[in-house]
Short mmCIF file of C-alpha atoms and ligand atoms in Angstrom, two decimals:
data_model
loop_
_atom_site.label_atom_id
_atom_site.label_comp_id
_atom_site.label_asym_id
_atom_site.label_seq_id
_atom_site.Cartn_x
_atom_site.Cartn_y
_atom_site.Cartn_z
CA MET Z 19 75.39 89.40 74.69
CA ASN Z 20 77.61 89.95 77.67
CA LYS Z 21 80.07 87.41 76.40
CA ILE Z 22 80.35 89.22 73.08
CA LEU Z 23 80.91 92.52 74.84
CA THR Z 24 83.55 90.99 77.05
CA SER Z 25 85.48 89.59 74.12
CA LEU Z 26 85.20 92.87 72.26
CA LEU Z 27 86.65 94.52 75.32
CA SER Z 28 89.52 92.10 75.51
CA LEU Z 29 90.33 92.98 71.92
CA GLY Z 30 90.68 96.51 73.17
CA LEU Z 31 88.09 97.91 70.76
CA ALA Z 32 86.88 101.38 71.54
CA CYS Z 33 83.36 100.56 72.57
CA SER Z 34 83.51 102.32 75.92
CA ALA Z 35 80.93 104.86 74.76
CA ALA Z 36 78.25 102.20 74.93
CA LEU Z 37 79.55 100.66 78.13
CA ALA Z 38 79.84 101.93 81.63
CA ALA Z 39 82.78 99.74 82.59
CA GLU Z 40 86.30 100.50 81.40
CA ALA Z 41 88.43 98.03 79.46
CA ALA Z 42 91.46 96.55 81.22
CA ILE Z 43 94.81 98.22 80.56
CA THR Z 44 97.76 96.06 79.57
CA ALA Z 45 101.05 96.74 81.33
CA VAL Z 46 103.71 95.75 78.80
CA LYS Z 47 106.75 93.92 80.17
CA VAL Z 48 110.05 95.56 79.23
CA THR Z 49 113.54 94.17 79.66
CA ASP Z 50 115.24 97.54 80.17
CA SER Z 51 115.07 99.00 83.66
CA LEU Z 52 112.38 101.60 84.34
CA ASP Z 53 114.62 103.38 86.86
CA GLY Z 54 114.83 107.07 86.11
CA ILE Z 55 112.51 107.10 83.09
CA LYS Z 56 110.85 110.35 82.06
CA ALA Z 57 107.71 111.24 80.11
CA ASP Z 58 109.75 111.56 76.92
CA SER Z 59 111.85 108.40 77.38
CA ALA Z 60 111.97 106.19 74.26
CA ILE Z 61 110.82 103.18 76.29
CA TRP Z 62 107.23 104.52 76.18
CA SER Z 63 107.04 103.57 72.49
CA ASN Z 64 106.41 100.00 73.78
CA ALA Z 65 103.33 101.10 75.70
CA LYS Z 66 99.70 100.59 74.70
CA PHE Z 67 97.44 103.51 75.59
CA SER Z 68 93.85 102.99 76.67
CA THR Z 69 91.20 105.66 77.14
CA ILE Z 70 89.61 106.02 80.55
CA THR Z 71 87.04 108.50 81.88
CA LEU Z 72 87.45 110.65 84.97
CA TYR Z 73 84.29 111.90 86.67
CA PRO Z 74 83.81 114.94 88.88
CA GLN Z 75 83.83 113.72 92.46
CA THR Z 76 80.56 114.94 93.87
CA ALA Z 77 80.08 112.74 96.93
CA ILE Z 78 80.98 115.60 99.23
CA GLU Z 79 80.88 119.33 98.74
CA MET Z 80 83.53 121.73 99.98
CA ASN Z 81 82.70 124.83 102.01
CA ASP Z 82 83.90 127.09 99.21
CA LYS Z 83 81.18 128.92 97.32
CA LYS Z 84 83.34 130.15 94.47
CA ALA Z 85 84.99 126.77 93.85
CA ASN Z 86 81.61 125.07 93.99
CA GLU Z 87 80.24 127.52 91.42
CA LEU Z 88 83.21 126.89 89.12
CA THR Z 89 82.71 123.13 89.30
CA GLU Z 90 78.91 123.11 89.30
CA ASN Z 91 77.88 120.88 86.39
CA ALA Z 92 81.51 119.94 85.73
CA LYS Z 93 81.85 117.42 82.94
CA ALA Z 94 83.77 114.17 82.82
CA LYS Z 95 87.23 114.13 81.21
CA LYS Z 96 88.93 111.54 79.06
CA ALA Z 97 92.49 110.49 79.83
CA GLN Z 98 94.93 108.16 78.06
CA VAL Z 99 96.70 105.68 80.30
CA ALA Z 100 99.53 103.27 79.57
CA ALA Z 101 101.63 101.05 81.81
CA LEU Z 102 104.99 99.30 81.62
CA TYR Z 103 106.71 97.01 84.09
CA ASP Z 104 110.12 95.47 84.54
CA GLY Z 105 111.21 92.93 87.16
CA LYS Z 106 111.10 95.56 89.91
CA ASN Z 107 108.90 98.53 89.01
CA ILE Z 108 105.67 99.54 87.35
CA ALA Z 109 105.43 102.81 85.42
CA LEU Z 110 102.24 104.58 84.41
CA MET Z 111 101.73 107.45 82.03
CA VAL Z 112 98.53 109.51 82.18
CA LYS Z 113 97.76 112.10 79.50
CA TRP Z 114 94.85 114.51 79.76
CA ALA Z 115 93.75 117.75 78.14
CA ASP Z 116 93.83 120.94 80.21
CA GLY Z 117 93.52 124.34 78.56
CA SER Z 118 95.74 126.20 81.02
CA LYS Z 119 98.98 125.38 82.79
CA ASP Z 120 98.35 126.15 86.45
CA LEU Z 121 101.35 125.89 88.72
CA GLN Z 122 101.60 125.77 92.46
CA SER Z 123 103.35 129.00 93.29
CA GLY Z 124 105.09 128.97 96.61
CA TYR Z 125 102.85 128.45 99.55
CA ALA Z 126 100.17 130.91 98.44
CA SER Z 127 96.81 129.46 99.33
CA THR Z 128 94.81 131.46 96.82
CA THR Z 129 96.19 129.86 93.68
CA TYR Z 130 95.70 126.23 92.84
CA SER Z 131 97.72 123.98 90.62
CA ASP Z 132 97.01 121.21 88.17
CA GLY Z 133 97.98 117.79 89.38
CA PHE Z 134 97.33 114.09 89.20
CA ALA Z 135 97.27 111.12 91.52
CA VAL Z 136 97.43 107.38 91.18
CA GLN Z 137 95.75 105.31 93.86
CA PHE Z 138 96.63 101.66 94.55
CA ALA Z 139 94.78 99.21 96.77
CA GLY Z 140 96.98 98.50 99.77
CA ALA Z 141 98.11 94.98 100.58
CA THR Z 142 96.05 93.24 103.26
CA ALA Z 143 96.39 89.81 104.80
CA LYS Z 144 93.05 88.61 103.45
CA PRO Z 145 91.51 89.05 100.01
CA GLN Z 146 89.08 91.92 100.42
CA PRO Z 147 86.59 93.99 98.52
CA LEU Z 148 88.37 96.91 96.86
CA PRO Z 149 88.87 99.97 99.07
CA TYR Z 150 86.52 102.95 98.85
CA ILE Z 151 87.51 105.08 95.88
CA GLY Z 152 87.85 108.24 97.99
CA MET Z 153 90.98 107.52 100.04
CA GLY Z 154 90.22 103.97 101.13
CA SER Z 155 88.15 102.83 104.06
CA VAL Z 156 88.61 101.18 107.44
CA GLY Z 157 90.46 97.88 106.96
CA ARG Z 158 90.87 98.58 103.23
CA PRO Z 159 93.93 100.79 102.88
CA VAL Z 160 95.08 102.65 99.81
CA VAL Z 161 98.37 104.16 98.76
CA VAL Z 162 98.05 107.47 96.90
CA HIS Z 163 100.84 109.01 94.83
CA LEU Z 164 100.17 112.71 94.32
CA GLN Z 165 102.03 114.99 91.95
CA LYS Z 166 101.25 118.69 91.63
CA ALA Z 167 102.60 120.99 88.95
CA ASN Z 168 104.74 123.67 90.51
CA GLU Z 169 107.15 126.39 89.53
CA LYS Z 170 110.57 126.61 91.09
CA VAL Z 171 109.93 128.69 94.17
CA TYR Z 172 111.71 129.88 97.26
CA GLU Z 173 109.56 132.13 99.38
CA PRO Z 174 110.17 131.55 103.05
CA ASN Z 175 107.43 133.99 104.06
CA GLY Z 176 105.06 133.44 101.12
CA ASN Z 177 105.17 137.15 100.14
CA LYS Z 178 107.00 136.63 96.86
CA ASP Z 179 109.58 139.19 97.96
CA VAL Z 180 112.78 137.18 97.77
CA GLY Z 181 113.74 139.13 94.62
CA ASN Z 182 113.38 142.43 96.48
CA GLN Z 183 116.03 141.50 98.96
CA ILE Z 184 118.74 142.57 96.56
CA ASN Z 185 119.27 145.63 94.40
CA ARG Z 186 118.82 144.55 90.79
CA GLN Z 187 119.50 148.00 89.30
CA GLN Z 188 123.22 148.15 89.96
CA THR Z 189 124.37 145.02 88.14
CA GLY Z 190 127.73 146.68 87.46
CA VAL Z 191 128.52 146.97 91.15
CA PHE Z 192 126.62 144.00 92.52
CA GLY Z 193 126.87 141.63 89.52
CA GLN Z 194 128.63 138.87 91.46
CA GLU Z 195 126.40 139.27 94.51
CA LEU Z 196 123.32 139.07 92.26
CA ALA Z 197 124.55 135.88 90.61
CA ASP Z 198 125.41 134.36 94.00
CA PHE Z 199 122.03 135.37 95.37
CA ASP Z 200 120.16 133.85 92.42
CA ALA Z 201 122.17 130.64 92.69
CA LYS Z 202 121.41 130.45 96.40
CA VAL Z 203 117.68 130.98 95.79
CA ALA Z 204 117.73 128.34 93.05
CA SER Z 205 119.44 125.86 95.36
CA LEU Z 206 116.86 126.44 98.10
CA ALA Z 207 113.88 126.41 95.76
CA VAL Z 208 111.27 123.74 95.91
CA THR Z 209 111.44 122.08 92.51
CA ASP Z 210 109.03 119.23 92.95
CA TYR Z 211 105.75 118.63 94.68
CA GLU Z 212 105.47 114.90 95.00
CA ARG Z 213 103.77 113.27 97.96
CA ILE Z 214 102.83 109.75 98.97
CA PHE Z 215 100.01 109.01 101.37
CA VAL Z 216 98.44 105.96 102.90
CA GLY Z 217 94.83 106.18 103.92
CA GLU Z 218 92.00 104.18 105.40
CA GLY Z 219 89.19 106.61 104.72
CA PHE Z 220 88.49 110.34 104.53
CA ARG Z 221 90.78 112.50 106.66
CA SER Z 222 92.94 109.50 107.58
CA LEU Z 223 95.64 110.25 105.02
CA THR Z 224 99.13 109.95 106.43
CA GLU Z 225 102.12 111.07 104.46
CA VAL Z 226 104.87 108.49 104.01
CA LYS Z 227 108.18 110.34 104.27
CA ASP Z 228 110.56 107.67 105.50
CA GLY Z 229 111.54 106.43 102.05
CA SER Z 230 109.86 103.06 102.56
CA ILE Z 231 107.98 103.64 99.31
CA LYS Z 232 110.27 103.98 96.31
CA SER Z 233 108.63 106.07 93.65
CA ASN Z 234 109.12 108.96 91.30
CA SER Z 235 106.56 111.11 89.54
CA SER Z 236 106.63 114.16 87.28
CA MET Z 237 104.45 116.17 84.92
CA VAL Z 238 105.13 117.90 81.58
CA TYR Z 239 102.82 120.32 79.79
CA GLY Z 240 102.58 120.27 76.01
CA ALA Z 241 100.27 121.15 73.13
CA ASN Z 242 97.78 118.43 74.14
CA GLY Z 243 97.79 119.17 77.85
CA TRP Z 244 99.55 117.26 80.61
CA SER Z 245 101.52 114.02 80.60
CA GLY Z 246 102.18 112.69 84.06
CA ILE Z 247 104.31 109.69 84.87
CA LEU Z 248 104.70 107.63 87.99
CA THR Z 249 107.20 104.86 88.59
CA ARG Z 250 107.00 102.79 91.78
CA SER Z 251 108.18 99.45 93.15
CA LEU Z 252 105.96 96.48 92.44
CA LYS Z 253 106.33 95.42 96.04
CA ASP Z 254 106.96 97.18 99.35
CA ASP Z 255 105.46 97.28 102.84
CA TYR Z 256 102.24 98.78 101.46
CA VAL Z 257 101.45 97.06 98.15
CA ASN Z 258 102.17 93.81 96.39
CA LEU Z 259 101.41 94.26 92.70
CA SER Z 260 101.13 91.22 90.46
CA GLY Z 261 98.74 89.71 87.89
CA THR Z 262 95.89 92.21 87.92
CA VAL Z 263 96.51 95.57 89.57
CA PRO Z 264 93.50 97.80 90.31
CA VAL Z 265 94.33 101.51 90.10
CA SER Z 266 92.33 104.68 90.16
CA ILE Z 267 93.46 107.95 88.61
CA ALA Z 268 92.55 111.49 89.65
CA VAL Z 269 93.33 114.85 88.06
CA TRP Z 270 92.99 118.37 89.47
CA ASP Z 271 92.37 121.52 87.46
CA GLY Z 272 93.91 124.57 89.15
CA SER Z 273 91.93 127.03 87.03
CA LYS Z 274 88.74 125.59 88.57
CA MET Z 275 90.24 125.96 92.07
CA GLY Z 276 90.56 122.19 92.19
CA ARG Z 277 92.17 120.71 95.29
CA ASN Z 278 91.40 117.94 97.78
CA GLY Z 279 88.05 116.41 96.84
CA LEU Z 280 87.46 118.87 93.99
CA LYS Z 281 88.84 116.65 91.28
CA ASN Z 282 87.98 114.27 88.47
CA LEU Z 283 88.43 110.65 89.36
CA SER Z 284 88.17 107.29 87.64
CA SER Z 285 86.62 104.15 89.00
CA TRP Z 286 88.98 101.26 89.87
CA ILE Z 287 90.54 100.17 86.60
CA ALA Z 288 92.23 96.82 86.04
CA ILE Z 289 95.82 96.81 84.80
CA ASN Z 290 96.90 93.36 83.65
CA LEU Z 291 100.63 92.69 83.92
CA ASP Z 292 101.22 91.05 80.55
CA GLY Z 293 102.54 87.50 80.86
CA GLN Z 294 101.44 87.06 84.49
CA LYS Z 295 98.43 85.12 85.73
CA GLN Z 296 95.50 87.52 85.85
CA ASN Z 297 92.85 87.82 88.52
CA ALA Z 298 89.96 86.79 86.25
CA ALA Z 299 87.25 87.53 88.79
CA MET Z 300 88.53 91.05 89.36
CA VAL Z 301 88.93 91.72 85.64
CA THR Z 302 85.34 90.60 85.03
CA ASP Z 303 84.11 92.73 87.91
CA LEU Z 304 85.87 95.85 86.68
CA THR Z 305 85.28 95.47 82.95
CA THR Z 306 81.71 94.25 82.60
CA ASP Z 307 78.43 95.94 83.28
CA SER Z 308 75.85 95.05 85.87
CA LYS Z 309 73.34 92.57 84.51
CA GLY Z 310 70.37 94.38 86.03
CA ASP Z 311 67.68 96.34 84.21
CA ALA Z 312 68.30 100.05 84.68
CA SER Z 313 64.75 101.20 84.00
CA LYS Z 314 63.32 98.73 86.53
CA GLY Z 315 66.08 99.91 88.87
CA LYS Z 316 64.98 103.55 88.57
CA ALA Z 317 61.42 102.56 89.53
CA ALA Z 318 62.65 100.41 92.44
CA LEU Z 319 64.90 103.19 93.66
CA GLU Z 320 62.03 105.67 93.72
CA ALA Z 321 59.70 103.13 95.35
CA ASN Z 322 62.31 102.65 98.10
CA GLY Z 323 62.72 106.36 98.77
CA CYS Z 324 66.43 106.56 97.91
CA ASN Z 325 65.85 109.89 96.16
CA GLY Z 326 64.32 111.26 99.38
CA CYS Z 327 67.84 111.50 100.78
CA HIS Z 328 70.06 111.50 97.70
CA GLN Z 329 70.38 113.90 94.78
CA MET Z 330 70.33 111.62 91.74
CA ASN Z 331 70.79 114.05 88.84
CA ALA Z 332 72.19 117.55 88.47
CA ALA Z 333 68.63 118.78 87.79
CA ASP Z 334 67.38 117.53 91.19
CA PRO Z 335 67.66 119.81 94.21
CA LYS Z 336 70.78 119.35 96.35
CA SER Z 337 70.36 117.37 99.54
CA PHE Z 338 72.22 117.68 102.83
CA MET Z 339 70.85 114.32 103.93
CA ALA Z 340 73.27 112.20 101.92
CA PRO Z 341 76.00 112.29 99.27
CA SER Z 342 74.95 113.29 95.77
CA LEU Z 343 74.78 110.26 93.52
CA LYS Z 344 74.88 112.28 90.29
CA ASN Z 345 78.33 110.87 89.32
CA VAL Z 346 78.35 107.73 91.45
CA GLY Z 347 78.00 105.49 88.36
CA GLY Z 348 81.17 106.99 86.91
CA TYR Z 349 83.60 106.40 89.77
CA SER Z 350 82.08 103.40 91.57
CA THR Z 351 82.32 99.73 90.79
CA ALA Z 352 79.14 97.65 90.70
CA ALA Z 353 80.42 95.71 93.71
CA TYR Z 354 80.73 98.92 95.74
CA LEU Z 355 77.20 100.04 94.80
CA ARG Z 356 75.80 96.63 95.73
CA GLU Z 357 77.55 96.80 99.09
CA SER Z 358 76.33 100.39 99.69
CA ILE Z 359 72.74 99.19 99.38
CA LEU Z 360 73.09 95.98 101.39
CA LYS Z 361 75.55 97.11 104.08
CA PRO Z 362 75.50 100.92 104.34
CA SER Z 363 78.00 100.96 107.23
CA ALA Z 364 80.65 98.81 105.51
CA VAL Z 365 82.04 102.04 104.01
CA VAL Z 366 80.87 105.37 105.36
CA VAL Z 367 81.08 108.62 103.40
CA PRO Z 368 81.35 111.03 106.34
CA GLY Z 369 80.20 114.33 104.78
CA TYR Z 370 82.04 117.59 105.17
CA ASN Z 371 79.18 119.66 106.47
CA ARG Z 372 78.80 118.05 109.86
CA ASN Z 373 79.10 121.39 111.60
CA ALA Z 374 76.91 123.34 109.24
CA HIS Z 375 74.23 120.68 109.12
CA SER Z 376 74.60 118.74 112.31
CA ASN Z 377 70.87 118.05 112.13
CA THR Z 378 71.55 115.65 109.29
CA PRO Z 379 74.75 113.73 110.12
CA TRP Z 380 75.61 111.00 107.66
CA TYR Z 381 76.72 108.68 110.46
CA ASN Z 382 76.60 108.24 114.20
CA LEU Z 383 79.39 106.95 116.37
CA GLU Z 384 78.56 103.72 118.16
CA LYS Z 385 81.37 102.29 120.29
CA GLY Z 386 83.84 104.23 118.16
CA LYS Z 387 82.48 102.79 114.92
CA ARG Z 388 80.83 104.91 112.24
CA ILE Z 389 77.29 103.71 111.65
CA SER Z 390 75.63 105.12 108.53
CA THR Z 391 72.32 106.93 108.91
CA MET Z 392 71.24 105.37 105.63
CA THR Z 393 68.31 102.97 105.78
CA ASP Z 394 69.36 99.31 105.68
CA TYR Z 395 68.11 97.71 102.46
CA SER Z 396 69.44 94.20 103.04
CA HIS Z 397 65.86 92.90 102.76
CA LEU Z 398 65.73 93.72 99.02
CA ASP Z 399 65.84 90.68 96.74
CA LYS Z 400 68.89 90.07 94.58
CA ALA Z 401 67.24 90.98 91.27
CA THR Z 402 65.99 94.32 92.61
CA VAL Z 403 69.44 95.17 93.97
CA GLU Z 404 70.98 94.36 90.57
CA ASP Z 405 68.40 96.56 88.83
CA ILE Z 406 69.17 99.45 91.19
CA VAL Z 407 72.91 98.94 90.67
CA ALA Z 408 72.38 99.00 86.88
CA TYR Z 409 70.47 102.29 87.24
CA LEU Z 410 73.11 103.81 89.57
CA LYS Z 411 75.77 102.93 86.97
CA THR Z 412 73.98 105.25 84.51
CA LEU Z 413 74.33 108.25 86.86
CA LYS Z 414 77.31 110.23 85.61
CA ALA Z 415 78.21 113.47 83.90
CA GLU Z 416 78.69 113.72 80.15
CA VAL Z 417 82.22 113.80 78.80
CA GLU Z 418 83.48 117.32 77.97
C1 HEC Y 507 67.72 108.12 105.21
C2 HEC Y 507 68.47 108.66 104.10
C3 HEC Y 507 68.94 107.69 103.04
C4 HEC Y 507 68.18 106.86 102.24
C5 HEC Y 507 66.68 106.68 102.24
C6 HEC Y 507 69.12 106.22 101.34
N1 HEC Y 507 70.39 106.62 101.60
FE1 HEC Y 507 72.05 106.08 100.59
N2 HEC Y 507 73.22 107.12 101.89
C7 HEC Y 507 72.74 107.91 102.91
C8 HEC Y 507 73.83 108.46 103.65
C9 HEC Y 507 73.74 109.38 104.85
C10 HEC Y 507 75.01 108.02 103.01
C11 HEC Y 507 76.45 108.37 103.42
C12 HEC Y 507 76.93 107.47 104.52
C13 HEC Y 507 77.31 106.13 103.97
O1 HEC Y 507 78.29 106.05 103.22
O2 HEC Y 507 76.59 105.16 104.26
C14 HEC Y 507 74.59 107.17 101.90
C15 HEC Y 507 75.46 106.55 101.00
C16 HEC Y 507 75.03 105.92 99.85
C17 HEC Y 507 75.90 105.47 98.78
C18 HEC Y 507 77.42 105.69 98.71
C19 HEC Y 507 77.66 107.01 98.01
C20 HEC Y 507 79.09 107.32 97.65
O3 HEC Y 507 79.31 108.43 97.15
O4 HEC Y 507 79.97 106.49 97.82
C21 HEC Y 507 75.12 104.89 97.82
C22 HEC Y 507 75.57 104.28 96.53
C23 HEC Y 507 73.76 104.95 98.31
N3 HEC Y 507 73.74 105.59 99.53
C24 HEC Y 507 72.67 104.45 97.62
C25 HEC Y 507 71.38 104.44 98.13
C26 HEC Y 507 70.27 103.72 97.53
C27 HEC Y 507 70.36 102.95 96.22
C28 HEC Y 507 69.19 103.92 98.32
C29 HEC Y 507 67.80 103.31 98.18
C30 HEC Y 507 67.78 101.86 97.96
C31 HEC Y 507 69.60 104.80 99.40
N4 HEC Y 507 70.93 105.07 99.27
C32 HEC Y 507 68.76 105.29 100.37
C33 HEC Y 507 71.42 108.15 103.21
C34 HEC Y 507 70.33 107.52 102.64
#
């Protein structure tokens, strides 16, 4: 059965509805350079789009009542992703529906913009398990390319009063001054909001500003929503992309006050560079389902008290004891879920509410290392772990 599913997947058939895992994306090799390409460049006609699903990230909750209300019971979103590569660069296009065009306006902190990010696993000396999906983890770095939609703004004090600094009524007298002023404002305006970060876990994100990562991203809004593109080098100090490239995609919705962790996010998805030797083990890991029995897994999970600490479904009461698992099946790989059960401290989700709920910290510091407060389940037999993993993979929001 699994073999049939795998070969269906490799044919690229749209059977993702029945499957938790996403099909691999093919990055098509092009001979023309990808330098300077835009969302509407003709070269994209070579690309093959695949559908992926982005799930609301619900591992941690922000201290923002209104935003939490807006995103309560948020649904998953579909996105179309395609990739191209030349000898030097890889380019990705992500298309997703969004009913309103929300732009970052100046530095106002009360409005939020739409945006997207592409996360790559950072290069490490040794082969490693994939980094944690939320900004990497200790020893497993990620590189995150973030692009926010913004309007051309120049507001040194954030009061939107630059226009009031000149008299617009008397164009006859001040016509030239007005034109000079507008040109000056335009030249000072921020026209792009593109950032690159490296991270090894929550709150460890460091912006890379020294130009050591060569990349370019942009977003255009059209009748079907946003198209975002990112072009970056295949190789630099931080990544070394060849064969099979795992990426994860996130999108933010400004109208839902989305920012930081309030986003929709995919699991790690395999992009195969067409014509190069693929990482078969990784492709299998990322594109096939857990072999466990989900209904046995649900029973085992309850018997082991997992739901005593974790919220499993939106209908269950929220818990401050541990991250909500209600979307964990959407954005986690089976390997990550397995590791979470067997080695809770390998990757630690720190929790945002440490101050508000210091009676239930999610980790303790021991010799500077974060040790999870989760029970160690390494005694569970392999079959039971697989069953629990299969059940966890079913925990995810419906698609909107
Ligand atoms: C004593 C409370 C407790 C129990 C019982 C517990 N967990 Fe956890 N779990 C936590 C805490 C706290 C975290 C966050 C810290 C960390 O990442 O280890 C966590 C993290 C996780 C994560 C990672 C979540 C994410 O968003 O990445 C998974 C998956 C998980 N637990 C599954 C389970 C399963 C399955 C069981 C039962 C076999 C279980 N937990 C039992 C407290 C608990």
